[in-house]
């Protein structure tokens, strides 16, 4: 028996700032796992390991992957009905334990604002 084609419409994936370049610097295994999570988001789903990013409210999520003793993060938003925006991708190098450095928190905040502006400028409403 054949599986009927999916009726889910894939949302476009947009990269803000240097997020794509930074993501492509991750190890291939990390890119693969996070890429799968982003693909699920494009189809309206949520990876079981995706968790809310604190401080920006609903619809901003974080994927965390550990690889050979290093931790990698990708922050993205599904807040907009017709697009997914990757806001930031970085290797966590915090010297203060598990807390995310303030410069990364501010960067996510600023890029979320840029994503909203881009989304609205292209005739879409959140």
CSV table of C-alpha atoms in Angstrom, one decimal:
chain,number,residue,atom,x,y,z
A,1,UNK,CA,0.0,0.0,0.0
A,2,UNK,CA,1.3,3.5,-0.8
A,3,UNK,CA,1.4,6.3,1.6
A,4,UNK,CA,-0.6,9.2,0.3
A,5,UNK,CA,1.5,12.4,-0.3
A,6,UNK,CA,1.7,14.8,2.6
A,7,UNK,CA,-0.7,17.7,2.5
A,8,UNK,CA,1.5,19.8,4.7
A,9,UNK,CA,2.9,22.8,3.0
A,10,UNK,CA,6.6,23.4,3.6
A,11,UNK,CA,7.3,26.9,4.9
A,12,UNK,CA,10.4,28.6,3.5
A,13,UNK,CA,13.4,28.8,5.8
A,14,UNK,CA,15.1,32.2,6.1
A,15,UNK,CA,18.5,32.8,7.8
A,16,UNK,CA,19.1,36.1,9.6
A,17,UNK,CA,22.5,37.7,9.7
A,18,UNK,CA,25.4,35.2,9.9
A,19,UNK,CA,23.2,32.3,11.1
A,20,UNK,CA,23.6,30.2,7.9
A,21,UNK,CA,27.4,30.8,7.7
A,22,UNK,CA,27.7,29.9,11.4
A,23,UNK,CA,25.5,26.9,11.1
A,24,UNK,CA,27.6,25.6,8.2
A,25,UNK,CA,30.7,25.8,10.4
A,26,UNK,CA,29.1,23.2,12.7
A,27,UNK,CA,30.3,19.5,12.5
A,28,UNK,CA,28.3,17.6,9.8
A,29,UNK,CA,26.7,15.4,12.5
A,30,UNK,CA,25.4,18.5,14.3
A,31,UNK,CA,24.1,20.0,11.1
A,32,UNK,CA,22.3,16.8,10.3
A,33,UNK,CA,20.4,16.7,13.6
A,34,UNK,CA,19.6,20.3,13.7
A,35,UNK,CA,18.7,20.3,10.0
A,36,UNK,CA,16.1,17.6,10.7
A,37,UNK,CA,14.6,19.7,13.5
A,38,UNK,CA,14.4,22.7,11.1
A,39,UNK,CA,12.8,20.6,8.5
A,40,UNK,CA,10.1,19.5,10.9
A,41,UNK,CA,9.5,23.2,11.8
A,42,UNK,CA,9.1,24.0,8.1
A,43,UNK,CA,6.3,21.3,8.0
A,44,UNK,CA,4.6,22.7,11.1
A,45,UNK,CA,6.0,20.1,13.5
A,46,UNK,CA,8.3,20.3,16.5
A,47,UNK,CA,11.3,18.1,17.2
A,48,UNK,CA,11.0,16.4,20.6
A,49,UNK,CA,14.3,18.0,21.7
A,50,UNK,CA,13.3,21.6,20.7
A,51,UNK,CA,12.7,23.7,23.7
A,52,UNK,CA,11.4,27.3,24.2
A,53,UNK,CA,14.1,30.0,24.2
A,54,UNK,CA,13.6,32.0,27.4
A,55,UNK,CA,13.0,35.7,27.1
A,56,UNK,CA,11.3,36.1,23.8
A,57,UNK,CA,8.0,34.4,24.4
A,58,UNK,CA,6.1,31.8,22.4
A,59,UNK,CA,7.3,30.7,19.1
A,60,UNK,CA,11.0,31.1,19.6
A,61,UNK,CA,12.8,27.7,20.0
A,62,UNK,CA,16.2,26.3,20.7
A,63,UNK,CA,17.9,23.2,19.5
A,64,UNK,CA,20.9,22.0,21.5
A,65,UNK,CA,23.3,19.3,20.2
A,66,UNK,CA,26.4,18.1,22.1
A,67,UNK,CA,29.2,16.8,20.0
A,68,UNK,CA,32.6,15.6,21.2
A,69,UNK,CA,32.5,17.7,24.4
A,70,UNK,CA,31.2,20.8,22.6
A,71,UNK,CA,27.7,22.3,22.7
A,72,UNK,CA,26.0,23.8,19.6
A,73,UNK,CA,22.8,25.8,19.6
A,74,UNK,CA,20.4,27.0,16.9
A,75,UNK,CA,17.7,29.5,17.8
A,76,UNK,CA,14.8,29.8,15.4
A,77,UNK,CA,11.2,31.2,15.3
A,78,UNK,CA,8.0,29.6,14.1
A,79,UNK,CA,6.1,32.7,15.2
A,80,UNK,CA,5.1,33.6,11.7
A,81,UNK,CA,2.5,31.6,9.9
A,82,UNK,CA,4.2,31.3,6.5
A,83,UNK,CA,8.0,31.2,7.3
A,84,UNK,CA,10.6,29.8,9.7
A,85,UNK,CA,13.5,32.1,10.6
A,86,UNK,CA,16.8,30.9,11.9
A,87,UNK,CA,18.0,33.7,14.2
A,88,UNK,CA,21.3,32.5,15.5
A,89,UNK,CA,23.6,29.5,15.4
A,90,UNK,CA,26.5,29.3,17.7
A,91,UNK,CA,28.9,27.1,19.7
A,92,UNK,CA,28.3,27.7,23.4
A,93,UNK,CA,31.4,28.8,25.1
A,94,UNK,CA,30.0,30.4,28.2
A,95,UNK,CA,32.4,30.9,31.0
A,96,UNK,CA,29.6,31.3,33.5
A,97,UNK,CA,28.3,27.7,33.6
A,98,UNK,CA,25.1,26.9,31.7
A,99,UNK,CA,24.0,30.5,31.3
A,100,UNK,CA,23.9,31.9,27.8
A,101,UNK,CA,26.2,34.9,27.3
A,102,UNK,CA,24.3,38.2,27.2
A,103,UNK,CA,25.7,39.1,23.8
A,104,UNK,CA,24.1,36.0,22.3
A,105,UNK,CA,20.8,36.8,24.1
A,106,UNK,CA,20.9,40.4,22.7
A,107,UNK,CA,21.7,39.1,19.2
A,108,UNK,CA,18.7,36.8,19.2
A,109,UNK,CA,16.5,39.7,20.4
A,110,UNK,CA,17.8,42.0,17.6
A,111,UNK,CA,17.5,39.3,14.9
A,112,UNK,CA,14.0,38.5,15.9
A,113,UNK,CA,13.1,42.1,15.4
A,114,UNK,CA,14.8,42.0,12.0
A,115,UNK,CA,12.9,38.8,11.1
A,116,UNK,CA,9.6,40.4,12.0
A,117,UNK,CA,10.4,43.5,9.8
A,118,UNK,CA,11.4,41.2,6.9
A,119,UNK,CA,8.3,39.2,7.2
A,120,UNK,CA,6.0,42.2,7.4
A,121,UNK,CA,7.9,44.0,4.5
A,122,UNK,CA,7.1,41.0,2.2
A,123,UNK,CA,3.4,41.5,2.6
A,124,UNK,CA,2.9,38.9,5.4
A,125,UNK,CA,1.3,39.4,8.7
A,126,UNK,CA,2.5,37.5,11.8
